[in-house]
Tab-separated table of C-alpha atoms in Angstrom:
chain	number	residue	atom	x	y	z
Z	20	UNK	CA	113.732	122.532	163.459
Z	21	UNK	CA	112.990	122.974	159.527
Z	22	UNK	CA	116.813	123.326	159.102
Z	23	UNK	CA	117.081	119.629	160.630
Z	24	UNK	CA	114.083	118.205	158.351
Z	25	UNK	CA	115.651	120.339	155.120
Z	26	UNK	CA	118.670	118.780	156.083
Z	27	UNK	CA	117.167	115.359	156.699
Z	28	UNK	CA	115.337	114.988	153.183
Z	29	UNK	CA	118.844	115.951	151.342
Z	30	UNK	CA	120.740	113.860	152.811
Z	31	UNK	CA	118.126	111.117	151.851
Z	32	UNK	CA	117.558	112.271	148.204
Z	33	UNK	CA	121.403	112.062	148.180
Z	34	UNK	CA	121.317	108.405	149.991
Z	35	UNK	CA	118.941	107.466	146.965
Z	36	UNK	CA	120.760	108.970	144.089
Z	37	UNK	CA	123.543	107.066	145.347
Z	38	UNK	CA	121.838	104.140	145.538
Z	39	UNK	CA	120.888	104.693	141.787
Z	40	UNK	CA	124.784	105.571	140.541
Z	41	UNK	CA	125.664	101.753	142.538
Z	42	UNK	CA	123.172	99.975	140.746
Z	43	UNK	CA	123.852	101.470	137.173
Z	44	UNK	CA	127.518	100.703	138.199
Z	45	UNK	CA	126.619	96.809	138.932
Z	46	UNK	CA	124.918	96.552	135.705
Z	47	UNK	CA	127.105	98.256	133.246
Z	48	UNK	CA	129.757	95.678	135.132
Z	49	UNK	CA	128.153	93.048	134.554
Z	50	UNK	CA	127.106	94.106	130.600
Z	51	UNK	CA	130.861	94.068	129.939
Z	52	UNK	CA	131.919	91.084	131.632
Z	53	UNK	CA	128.971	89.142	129.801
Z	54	UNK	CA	129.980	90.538	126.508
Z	55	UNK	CA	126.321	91.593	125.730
Z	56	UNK	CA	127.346	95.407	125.981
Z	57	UNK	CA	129.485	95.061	123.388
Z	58	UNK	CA	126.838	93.362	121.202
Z	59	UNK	CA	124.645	96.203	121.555
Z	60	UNK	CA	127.227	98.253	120.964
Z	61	UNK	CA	128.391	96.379	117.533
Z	62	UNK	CA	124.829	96.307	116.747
Z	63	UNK	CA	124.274	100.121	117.060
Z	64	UNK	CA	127.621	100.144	114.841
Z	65	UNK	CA	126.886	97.959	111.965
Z	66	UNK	CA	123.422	100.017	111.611
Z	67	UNK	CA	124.741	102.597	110.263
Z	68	UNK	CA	127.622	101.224	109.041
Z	69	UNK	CA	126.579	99.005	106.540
Z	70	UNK	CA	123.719	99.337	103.658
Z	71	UNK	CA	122.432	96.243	101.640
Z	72	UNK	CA	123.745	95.779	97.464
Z	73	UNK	CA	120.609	96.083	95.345
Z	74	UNK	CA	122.426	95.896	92.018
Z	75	UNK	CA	121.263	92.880	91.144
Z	76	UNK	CA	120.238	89.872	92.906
Z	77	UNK	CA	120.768	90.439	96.230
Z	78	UNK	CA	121.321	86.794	97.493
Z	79	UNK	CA	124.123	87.473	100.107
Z	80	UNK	CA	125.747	90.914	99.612
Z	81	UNK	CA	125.942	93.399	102.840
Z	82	UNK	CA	128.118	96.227	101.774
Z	83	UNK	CA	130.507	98.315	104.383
Z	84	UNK	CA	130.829	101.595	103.681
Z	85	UNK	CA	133.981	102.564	104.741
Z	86	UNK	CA	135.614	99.638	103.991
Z	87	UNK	CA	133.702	98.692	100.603
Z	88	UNK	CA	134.431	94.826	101.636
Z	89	UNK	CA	130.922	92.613	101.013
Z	90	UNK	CA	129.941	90.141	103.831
Z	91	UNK	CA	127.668	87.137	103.771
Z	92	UNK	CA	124.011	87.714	105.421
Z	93	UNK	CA	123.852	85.694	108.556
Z	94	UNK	CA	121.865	82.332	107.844
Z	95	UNK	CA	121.206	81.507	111.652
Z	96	UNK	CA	118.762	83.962	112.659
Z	97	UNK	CA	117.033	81.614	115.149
Z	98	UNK	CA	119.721	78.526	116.182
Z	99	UNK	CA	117.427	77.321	118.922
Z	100	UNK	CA	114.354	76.531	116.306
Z	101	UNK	CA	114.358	73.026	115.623
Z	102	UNK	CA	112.709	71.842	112.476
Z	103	UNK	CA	111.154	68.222	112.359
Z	104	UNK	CA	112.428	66.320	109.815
Z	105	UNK	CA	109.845	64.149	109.527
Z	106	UNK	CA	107.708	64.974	106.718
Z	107	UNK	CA	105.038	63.822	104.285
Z	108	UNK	CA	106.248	62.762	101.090
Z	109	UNK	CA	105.933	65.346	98.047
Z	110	UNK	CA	103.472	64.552	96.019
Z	111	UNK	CA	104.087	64.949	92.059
Z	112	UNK	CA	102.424	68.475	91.650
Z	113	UNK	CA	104.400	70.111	94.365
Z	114	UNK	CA	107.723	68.410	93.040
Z	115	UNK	CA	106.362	70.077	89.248
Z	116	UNK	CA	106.677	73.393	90.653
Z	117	UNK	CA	109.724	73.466	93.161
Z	118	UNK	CA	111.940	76.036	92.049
Z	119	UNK	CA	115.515	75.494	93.126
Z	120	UNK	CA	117.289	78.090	95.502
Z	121	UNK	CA	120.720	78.272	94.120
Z	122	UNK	CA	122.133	80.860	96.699
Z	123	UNK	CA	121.470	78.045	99.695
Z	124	UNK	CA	123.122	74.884	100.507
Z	125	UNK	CA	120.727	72.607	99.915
Z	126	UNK	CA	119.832	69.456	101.700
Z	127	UNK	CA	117.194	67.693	99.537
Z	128	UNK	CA	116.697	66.900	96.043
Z	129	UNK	CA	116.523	69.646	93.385
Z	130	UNK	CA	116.575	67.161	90.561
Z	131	UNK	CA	112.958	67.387	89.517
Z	132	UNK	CA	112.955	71.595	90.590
Z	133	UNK	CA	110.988	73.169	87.605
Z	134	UNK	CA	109.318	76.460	87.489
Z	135	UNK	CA	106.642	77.959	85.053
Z	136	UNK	CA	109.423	80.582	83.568
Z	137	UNK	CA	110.489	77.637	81.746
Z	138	UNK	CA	107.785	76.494	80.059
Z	139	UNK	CA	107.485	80.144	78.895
Z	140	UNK	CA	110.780	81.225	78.459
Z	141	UNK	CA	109.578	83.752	75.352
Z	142	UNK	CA	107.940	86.187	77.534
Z	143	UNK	CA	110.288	86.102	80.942
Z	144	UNK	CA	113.534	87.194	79.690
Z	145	UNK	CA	114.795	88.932	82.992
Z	146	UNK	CA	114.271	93.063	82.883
Z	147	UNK	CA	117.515	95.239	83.660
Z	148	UNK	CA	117.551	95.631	87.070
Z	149	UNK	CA	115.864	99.409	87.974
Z	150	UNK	CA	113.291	99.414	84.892
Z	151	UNK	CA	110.409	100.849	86.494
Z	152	UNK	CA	108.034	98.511	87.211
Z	153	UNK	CA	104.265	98.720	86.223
Z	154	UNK	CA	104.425	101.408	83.798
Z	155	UNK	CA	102.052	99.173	81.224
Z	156	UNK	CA	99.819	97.858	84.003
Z	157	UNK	CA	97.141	97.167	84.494
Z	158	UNK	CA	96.008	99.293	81.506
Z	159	UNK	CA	96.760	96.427	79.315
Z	160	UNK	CA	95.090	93.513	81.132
Z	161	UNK	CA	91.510	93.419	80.279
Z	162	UNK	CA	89.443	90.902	82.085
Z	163	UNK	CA	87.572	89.381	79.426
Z	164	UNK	CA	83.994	87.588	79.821
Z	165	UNK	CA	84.846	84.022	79.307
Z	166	UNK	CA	87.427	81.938	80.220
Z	167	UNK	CA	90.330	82.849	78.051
Z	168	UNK	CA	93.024	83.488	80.758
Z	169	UNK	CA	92.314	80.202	82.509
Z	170	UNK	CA	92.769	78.038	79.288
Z	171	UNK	CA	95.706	79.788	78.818
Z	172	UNK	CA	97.377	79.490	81.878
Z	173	UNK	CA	96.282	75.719	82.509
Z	174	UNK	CA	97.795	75.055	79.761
Z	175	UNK	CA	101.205	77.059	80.618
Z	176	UNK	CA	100.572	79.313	77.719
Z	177	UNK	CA	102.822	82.313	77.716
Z	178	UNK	CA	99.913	84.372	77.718
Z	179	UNK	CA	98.888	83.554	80.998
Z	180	UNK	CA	99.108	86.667	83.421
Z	181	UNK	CA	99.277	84.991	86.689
Z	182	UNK	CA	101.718	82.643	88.779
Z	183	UNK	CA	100.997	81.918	92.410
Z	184	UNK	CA	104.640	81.415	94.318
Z	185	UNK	CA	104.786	79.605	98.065
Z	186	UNK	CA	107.733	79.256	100.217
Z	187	UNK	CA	107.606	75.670	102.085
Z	188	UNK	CA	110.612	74.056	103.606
Z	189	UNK	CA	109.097	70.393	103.746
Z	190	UNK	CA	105.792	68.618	102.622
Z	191	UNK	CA	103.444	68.189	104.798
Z	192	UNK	CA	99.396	67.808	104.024
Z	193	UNK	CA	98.947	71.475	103.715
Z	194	UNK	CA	101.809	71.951	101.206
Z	195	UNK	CA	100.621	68.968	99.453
Z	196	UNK	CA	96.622	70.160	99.097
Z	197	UNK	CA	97.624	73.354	97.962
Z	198	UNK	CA	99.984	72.237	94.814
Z	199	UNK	CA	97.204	69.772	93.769
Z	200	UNK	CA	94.302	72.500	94.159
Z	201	UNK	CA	96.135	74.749	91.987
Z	202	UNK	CA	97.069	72.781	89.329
Z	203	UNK	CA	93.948	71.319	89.516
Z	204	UNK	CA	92.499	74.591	88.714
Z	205	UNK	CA	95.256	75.711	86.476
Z	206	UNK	CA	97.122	78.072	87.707
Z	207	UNK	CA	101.133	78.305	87.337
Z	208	UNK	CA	102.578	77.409	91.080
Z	209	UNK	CA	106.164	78.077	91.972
Z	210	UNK	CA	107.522	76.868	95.217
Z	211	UNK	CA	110.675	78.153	97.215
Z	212	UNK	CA	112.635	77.674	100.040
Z	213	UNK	CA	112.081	73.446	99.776
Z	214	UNK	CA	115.084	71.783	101.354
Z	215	UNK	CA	116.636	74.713	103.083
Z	216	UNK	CA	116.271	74.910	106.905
Z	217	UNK	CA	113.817	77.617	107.926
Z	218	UNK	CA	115.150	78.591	111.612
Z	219	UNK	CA	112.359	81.730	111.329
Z	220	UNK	CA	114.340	83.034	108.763
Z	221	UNK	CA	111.308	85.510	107.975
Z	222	UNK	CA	113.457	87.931	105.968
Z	223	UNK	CA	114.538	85.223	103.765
Z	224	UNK	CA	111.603	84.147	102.619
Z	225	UNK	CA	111.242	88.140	101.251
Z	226	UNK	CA	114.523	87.795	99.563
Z	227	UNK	CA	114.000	84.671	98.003
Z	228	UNK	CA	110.478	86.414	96.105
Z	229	UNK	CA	112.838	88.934	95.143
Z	230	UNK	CA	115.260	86.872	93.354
Z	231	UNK	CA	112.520	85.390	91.339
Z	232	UNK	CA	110.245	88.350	90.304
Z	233	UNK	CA	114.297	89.463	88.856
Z	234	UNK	CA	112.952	87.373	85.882
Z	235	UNK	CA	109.034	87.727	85.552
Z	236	UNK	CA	107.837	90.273	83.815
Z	237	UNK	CA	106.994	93.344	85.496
Z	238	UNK	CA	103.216	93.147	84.382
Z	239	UNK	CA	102.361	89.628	85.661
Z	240	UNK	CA	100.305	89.268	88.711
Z	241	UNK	CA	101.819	86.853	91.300
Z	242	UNK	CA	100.031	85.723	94.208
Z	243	UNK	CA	102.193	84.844	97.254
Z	244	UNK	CA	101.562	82.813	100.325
Z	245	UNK	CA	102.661	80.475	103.049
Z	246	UNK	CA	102.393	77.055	101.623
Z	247	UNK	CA	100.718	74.858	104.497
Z	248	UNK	CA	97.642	76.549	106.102
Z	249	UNK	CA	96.221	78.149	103.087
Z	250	UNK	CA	94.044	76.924	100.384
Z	251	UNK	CA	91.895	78.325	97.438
Z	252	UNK	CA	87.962	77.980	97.072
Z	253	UNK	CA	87.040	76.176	94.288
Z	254	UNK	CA	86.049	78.828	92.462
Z	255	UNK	CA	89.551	80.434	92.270
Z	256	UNK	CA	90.079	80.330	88.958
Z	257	UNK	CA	92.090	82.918	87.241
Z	258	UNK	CA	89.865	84.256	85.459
Z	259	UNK	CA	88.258	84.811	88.868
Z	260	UNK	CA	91.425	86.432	90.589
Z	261	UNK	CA	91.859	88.424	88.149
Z	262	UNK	CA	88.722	89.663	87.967
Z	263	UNK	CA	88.344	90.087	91.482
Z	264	UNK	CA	91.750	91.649	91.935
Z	265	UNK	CA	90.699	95.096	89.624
Z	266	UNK	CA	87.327	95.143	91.729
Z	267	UNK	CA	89.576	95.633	94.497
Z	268	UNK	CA	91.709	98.099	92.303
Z	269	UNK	CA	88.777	99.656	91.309
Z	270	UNK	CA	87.590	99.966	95.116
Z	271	UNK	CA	90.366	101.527	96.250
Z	272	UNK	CA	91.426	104.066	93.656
Z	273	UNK	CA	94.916	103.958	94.125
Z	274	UNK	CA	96.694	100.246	95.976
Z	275	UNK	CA	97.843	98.292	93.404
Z	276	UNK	CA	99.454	95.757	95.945
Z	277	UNK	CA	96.937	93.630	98.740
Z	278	UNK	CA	97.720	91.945	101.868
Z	279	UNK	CA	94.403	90.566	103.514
Z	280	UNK	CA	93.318	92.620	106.686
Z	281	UNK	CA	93.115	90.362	110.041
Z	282	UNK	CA	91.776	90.621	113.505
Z	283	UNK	CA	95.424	91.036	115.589
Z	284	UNK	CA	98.136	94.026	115.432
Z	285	UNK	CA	101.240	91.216	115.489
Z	286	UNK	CA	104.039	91.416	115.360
Z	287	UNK	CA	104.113	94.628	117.042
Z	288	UNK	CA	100.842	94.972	119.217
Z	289	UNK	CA	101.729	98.434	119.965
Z	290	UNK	CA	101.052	99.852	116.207
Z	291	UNK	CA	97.184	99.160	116.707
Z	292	UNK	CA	96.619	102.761	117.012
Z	293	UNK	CA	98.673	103.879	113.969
Z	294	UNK	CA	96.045	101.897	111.649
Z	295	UNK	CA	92.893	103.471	110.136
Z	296	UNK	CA	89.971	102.054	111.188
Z	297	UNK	CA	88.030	100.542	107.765
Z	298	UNK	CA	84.655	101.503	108.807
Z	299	UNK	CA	85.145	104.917	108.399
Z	300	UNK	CA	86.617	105.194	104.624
Z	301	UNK	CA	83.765	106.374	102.425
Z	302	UNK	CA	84.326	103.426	100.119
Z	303	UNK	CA	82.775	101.215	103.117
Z	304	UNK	CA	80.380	98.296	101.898
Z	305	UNK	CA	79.835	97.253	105.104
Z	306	UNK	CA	81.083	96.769	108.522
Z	307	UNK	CA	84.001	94.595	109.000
Z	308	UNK	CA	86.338	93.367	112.192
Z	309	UNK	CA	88.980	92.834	109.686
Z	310	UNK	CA	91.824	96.033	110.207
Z	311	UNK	CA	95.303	94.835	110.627
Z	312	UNK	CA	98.079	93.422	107.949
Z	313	UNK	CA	98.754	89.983	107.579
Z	314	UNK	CA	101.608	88.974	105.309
Z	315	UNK	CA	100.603	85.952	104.899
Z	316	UNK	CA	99.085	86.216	101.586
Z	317	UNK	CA	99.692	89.213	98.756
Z	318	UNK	CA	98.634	90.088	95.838
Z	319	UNK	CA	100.243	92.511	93.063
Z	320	UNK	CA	102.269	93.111	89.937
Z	321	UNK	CA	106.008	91.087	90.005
Z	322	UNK	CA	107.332	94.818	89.681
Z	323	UNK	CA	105.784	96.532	91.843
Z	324	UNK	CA	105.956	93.826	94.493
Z	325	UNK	CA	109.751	93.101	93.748
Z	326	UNK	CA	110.419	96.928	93.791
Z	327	UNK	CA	108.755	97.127	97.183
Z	328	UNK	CA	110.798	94.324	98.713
Z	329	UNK	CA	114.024	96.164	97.489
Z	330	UNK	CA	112.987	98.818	100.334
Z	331	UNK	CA	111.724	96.721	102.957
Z	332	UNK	CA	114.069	94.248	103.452
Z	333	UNK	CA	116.801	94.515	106.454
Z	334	UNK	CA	117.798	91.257	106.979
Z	335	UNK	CA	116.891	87.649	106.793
Z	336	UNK	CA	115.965	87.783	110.536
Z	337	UNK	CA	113.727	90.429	110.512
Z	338	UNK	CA	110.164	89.533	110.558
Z	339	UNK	CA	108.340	89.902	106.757
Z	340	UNK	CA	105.090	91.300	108.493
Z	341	UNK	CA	106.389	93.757	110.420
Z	342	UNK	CA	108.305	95.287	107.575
Z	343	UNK	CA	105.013	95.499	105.185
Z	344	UNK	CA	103.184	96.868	108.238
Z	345	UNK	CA	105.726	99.677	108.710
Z	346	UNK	CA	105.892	100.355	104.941
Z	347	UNK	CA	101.831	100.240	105.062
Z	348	UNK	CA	101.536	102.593	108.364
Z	349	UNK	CA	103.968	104.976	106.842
Z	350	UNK	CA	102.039	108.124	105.107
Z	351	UNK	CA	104.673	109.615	103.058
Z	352	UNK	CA	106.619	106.395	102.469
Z	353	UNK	CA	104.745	104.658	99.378
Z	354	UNK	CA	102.997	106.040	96.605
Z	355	UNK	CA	102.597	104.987	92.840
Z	356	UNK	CA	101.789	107.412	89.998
Z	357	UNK	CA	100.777	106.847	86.460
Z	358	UNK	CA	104.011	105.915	85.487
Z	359	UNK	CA	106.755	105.410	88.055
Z	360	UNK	CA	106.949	104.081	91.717
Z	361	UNK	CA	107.886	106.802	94.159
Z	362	UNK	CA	109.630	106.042	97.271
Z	363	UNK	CA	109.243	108.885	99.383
Z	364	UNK	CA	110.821	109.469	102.996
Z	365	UNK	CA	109.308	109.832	106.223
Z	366	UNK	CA	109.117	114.091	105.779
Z	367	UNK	CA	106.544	116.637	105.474
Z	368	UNK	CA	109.757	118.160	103.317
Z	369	UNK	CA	109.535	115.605	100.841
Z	370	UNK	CA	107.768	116.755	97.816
Z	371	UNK	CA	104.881	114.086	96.633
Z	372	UNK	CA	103.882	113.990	93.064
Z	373	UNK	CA	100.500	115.307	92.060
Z	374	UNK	CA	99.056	111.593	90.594
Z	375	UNK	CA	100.835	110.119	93.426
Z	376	UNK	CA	98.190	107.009	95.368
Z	377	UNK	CA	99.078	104.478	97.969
Z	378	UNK	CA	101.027	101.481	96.028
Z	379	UNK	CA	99.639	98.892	99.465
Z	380	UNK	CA	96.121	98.146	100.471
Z	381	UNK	CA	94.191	95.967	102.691
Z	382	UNK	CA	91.174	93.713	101.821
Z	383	UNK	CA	89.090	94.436	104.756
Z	384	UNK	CA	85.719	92.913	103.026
Z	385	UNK	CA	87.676	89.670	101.919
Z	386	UNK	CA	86.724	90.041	98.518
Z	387	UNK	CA	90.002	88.175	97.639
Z	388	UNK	CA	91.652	87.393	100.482
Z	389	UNK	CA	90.870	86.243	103.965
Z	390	UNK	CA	93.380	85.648	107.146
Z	391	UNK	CA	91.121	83.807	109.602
Z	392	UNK	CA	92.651	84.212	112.817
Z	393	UNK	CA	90.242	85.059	115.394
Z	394	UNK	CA	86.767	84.371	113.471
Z	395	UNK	CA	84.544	82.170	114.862
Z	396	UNK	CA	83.260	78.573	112.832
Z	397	UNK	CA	80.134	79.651	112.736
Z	398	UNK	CA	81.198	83.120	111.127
Z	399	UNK	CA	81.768	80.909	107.307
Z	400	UNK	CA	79.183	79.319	105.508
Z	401	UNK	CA	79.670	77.120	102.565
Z	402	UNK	CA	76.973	76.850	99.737
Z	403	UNK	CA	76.268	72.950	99.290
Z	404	UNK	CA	75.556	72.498	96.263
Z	405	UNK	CA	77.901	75.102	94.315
Z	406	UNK	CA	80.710	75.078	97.317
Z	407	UNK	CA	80.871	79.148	97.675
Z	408	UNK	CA	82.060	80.520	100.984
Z	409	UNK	CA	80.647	82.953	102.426
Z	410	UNK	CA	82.075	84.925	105.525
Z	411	UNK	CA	79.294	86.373	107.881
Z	412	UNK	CA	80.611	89.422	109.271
Z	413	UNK	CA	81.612	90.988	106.149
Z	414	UNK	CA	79.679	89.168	103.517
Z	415	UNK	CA	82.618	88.402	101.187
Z	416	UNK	CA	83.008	85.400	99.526
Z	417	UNK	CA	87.527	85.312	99.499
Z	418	UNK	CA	89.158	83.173	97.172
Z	419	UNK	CA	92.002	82.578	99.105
Z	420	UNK	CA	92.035	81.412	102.945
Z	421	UNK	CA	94.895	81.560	105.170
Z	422	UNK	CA	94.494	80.453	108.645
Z	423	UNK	CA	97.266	82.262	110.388
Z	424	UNK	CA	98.151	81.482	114.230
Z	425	UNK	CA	97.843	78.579	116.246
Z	426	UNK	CA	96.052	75.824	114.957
Z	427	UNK	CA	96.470	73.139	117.548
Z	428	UNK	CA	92.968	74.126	119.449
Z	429	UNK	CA	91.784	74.875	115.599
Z	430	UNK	CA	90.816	72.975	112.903
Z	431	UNK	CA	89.021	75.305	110.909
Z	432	UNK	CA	91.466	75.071	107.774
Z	433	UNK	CA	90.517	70.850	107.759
Z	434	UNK	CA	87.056	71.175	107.848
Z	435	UNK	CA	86.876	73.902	105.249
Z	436	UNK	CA	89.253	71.557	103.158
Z	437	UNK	CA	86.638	68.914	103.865
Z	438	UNK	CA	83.760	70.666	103.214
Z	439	UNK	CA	84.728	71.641	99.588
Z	440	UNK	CA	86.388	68.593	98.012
Z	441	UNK	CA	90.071	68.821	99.271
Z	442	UNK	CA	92.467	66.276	101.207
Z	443	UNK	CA	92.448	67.122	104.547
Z	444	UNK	CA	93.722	65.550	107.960
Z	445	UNK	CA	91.070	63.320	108.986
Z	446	UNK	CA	92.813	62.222	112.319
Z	447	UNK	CA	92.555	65.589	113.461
Z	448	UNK	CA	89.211	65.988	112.816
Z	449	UNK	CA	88.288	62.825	114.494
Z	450	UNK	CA	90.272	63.729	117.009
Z	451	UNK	CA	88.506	66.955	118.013
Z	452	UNK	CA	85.459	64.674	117.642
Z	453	UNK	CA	86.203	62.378	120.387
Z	454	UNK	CA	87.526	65.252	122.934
Z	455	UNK	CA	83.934	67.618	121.917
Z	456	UNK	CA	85.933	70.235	120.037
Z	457	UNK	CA	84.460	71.620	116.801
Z	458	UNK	CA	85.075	69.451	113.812
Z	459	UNK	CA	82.304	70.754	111.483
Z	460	UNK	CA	81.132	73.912	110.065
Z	461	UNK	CA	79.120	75.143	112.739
Z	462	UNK	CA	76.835	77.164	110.226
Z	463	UNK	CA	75.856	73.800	108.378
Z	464	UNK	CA	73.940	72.939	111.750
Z	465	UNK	CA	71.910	75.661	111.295
């Protein structure tokens, strides 16, 4: 009798791992007769096969090692993503600071395409390509007491030490507000990517920044962003940034390159657990709910940011965040010392230098910068009378707002637009009206 049920639970264990075998053997058939096993296969291939041309700027150059022959990067990324043409007109001071993308066929007009570097051509004559970036910053850059830097730089004075870049496609209200806020308050805007078609070309949008820190100086501190769902306080002068930026150097002891901290581990929800929680570093203020990187906004040195980008980058498909998270989450991976960026690999073998600090930080108090997915209306609070902002649950007063995510059930970014002096979309705001959907501060009912 246990002979027959030995025998019986074999010859089903045998039935089953049969089964198994006849199912892999469906689905490898049908991977080769769609053709999608050899994608994976090419994919796995090219890998390892090919390594990207740093030697100068890298606009299209994909290098293959064993045959040395260069290929063009693949422009498509997403061929499904369907732009709408049908955009607001550029107004004058977005037009003023276009910078022209000469790598990318180009469907609008470059004809008025300026950028700052031009008006100070004395001071950004293009480094050799490998200098080492930051070696004379920040020790050079003193903040001073009045309002020096801002003179300067509103009136495109080589001296300035600042220029905020955007990447925008198209005009829309957003892109619009923010090239009139900024000149407004004087500081040097540069705008790529206008008249190219976007198709989530993430990794573009990295390459592009590269191209143009090739001829900034290394020193200068460049602010980048997204171009229609982010605006500046009023307050945002440079004088301010700047001043605000070495508090945040100064806090940190080390990160000499800031991406604002958000609410949501995105791309890649799975990484929550790889980041530090903020309310634990000594160098706390405060609590905060802020934790995860948003690339949305940065701030740093044109050298050490361009050097960075060099490493990061894999293609123009591959999303921008997720490549700054996985050079943030990596321990070994980036460090600065006194006088040299380090790149370092992912081993306990590798040897770190002695002065060697994290070059990438997070604002988790928005002292600078804010990304304002996931916080509540009533979590900001704008001063009336002198227009200062004021986030609840950390207590910071940013400088810079992005609202990243969805923003069709949020209108946030209008009514802060509204409620200190900018354009903003008044249809939408009316619109949330009518339907009972927040269309005001909910702090200023307080």
């Amino acid at each position: 009798m246990v002979a027959r049920i030995g025998g019986f639970r074999r010859n089903r264990l045998l039935f089953r791992v049969l089964q198994v075998a006849a199912l892999v053997s469906i689905l490898l058939l049908v991977l080769l007769s769609s053709g999608l096993f050899d994608v994976i296969k090419a994919h796995l291939s090219n890998t390892l096969r090919y390594r990207w041309d740093f030697s100068a700027e890298f606009a299209a150059r994909k290098v293959d090692s064993a045959t040395g022959t260069v290929s063009a990067i693949d422009p498509t990324c997403n061929s499904r993503h369907v732009e709408n043409r049908a955009f607001t007109e550029c107004n004058q001071a977005f037009l003023r600071a276009t910078v022209a993308s000469p790598h990318l066929t180009q469907w609008g007009s470059t004809s008025s395409a300026r950028r700052f570097v031009d008006q100070a051509a004395e001071s950004t004559a293009s480094r050799p390509h490998g200098t080492a970036p930051g070696s004379t910053w920040p020790q050079h850059m003193d903040i001073r007491a009045d309002t020096s830097y801002n003179d300067a730089c509103r009136a495109r004075n080589a001296s300035c030490p600042l220029l905020w870049v955007a990447f925008a496609t198209m005009c829309r209200v957003g892109t619009n507000r923010l090239a009139s806020s900024l000149e407004q308050l004087g500081i040097p805007l540069a705008v790529l990517g206008m008249g190219t078609l976007w198709k989530n070309r993430w990794g573009y949008r990295m390459r592009a920044l590269h191209d143009l820190l090739l001829h900034e100086p290394d020193e200068r501190l460049v602010v980048w962003s997204d171009a229609e769902d982010v605006i500046p306080t009023p307050d945002a002068t440079p004088d301010r940034i700047l001043k605000q930026y070495r508090s945040l150097v100064d806090m940190y002891q080390g990160p000499r390159i800031f991406f604002p901290a958000e609410t949501a581990c995105y791309p890649d929800g799975s990484l929550w657990s790889n980041y530090t929680d903020p309310n634990t570093l000594s160098f706390a203020p405060g609590q905060t709910p802020f934790r995860y990187l948003n690339a949305g906004l940065m701030i740093g040195p044109a050298g050490l940011i361009r050097r960075m980008i060099e490493v990061v980058y894999q293609d123009d498909c591959f999303d921008d965040q997720l490549a700054y998270t996985l050079a943030f989450l990596d321990p070994l991976k980036w460090w600065m010392s006194q006088s040299r960026v380090v790149q370092v690999g992912s081993s306990t073998k590798q040897v770190v230098p002695t002065d060697a600090k994290p070059l990438i930080g997070l604002d988790y108090w928005n002292g600078l910068l804010m990304a304002m997915y996931g916080v509540s209306n009533k979590d900001y609070v704008v001063d009336a009378a002198s227009k200062k902002l004021t986030i609840k649950a950390t207590g910071g007063s940013p400088l810079i707002m992005h609202q990243n995510g969805e923003k069709k059930d949020n209108a946030i970014l209008e009514i802060l637009a509204k409620e200190l002096g900018y354009d903003y979309e008044a249809d939408k705001l009316d619109k949330f009206r009518k339907i009972g959907w927040t269309y005001q501060l909910l702090s200023q009912r307080q």
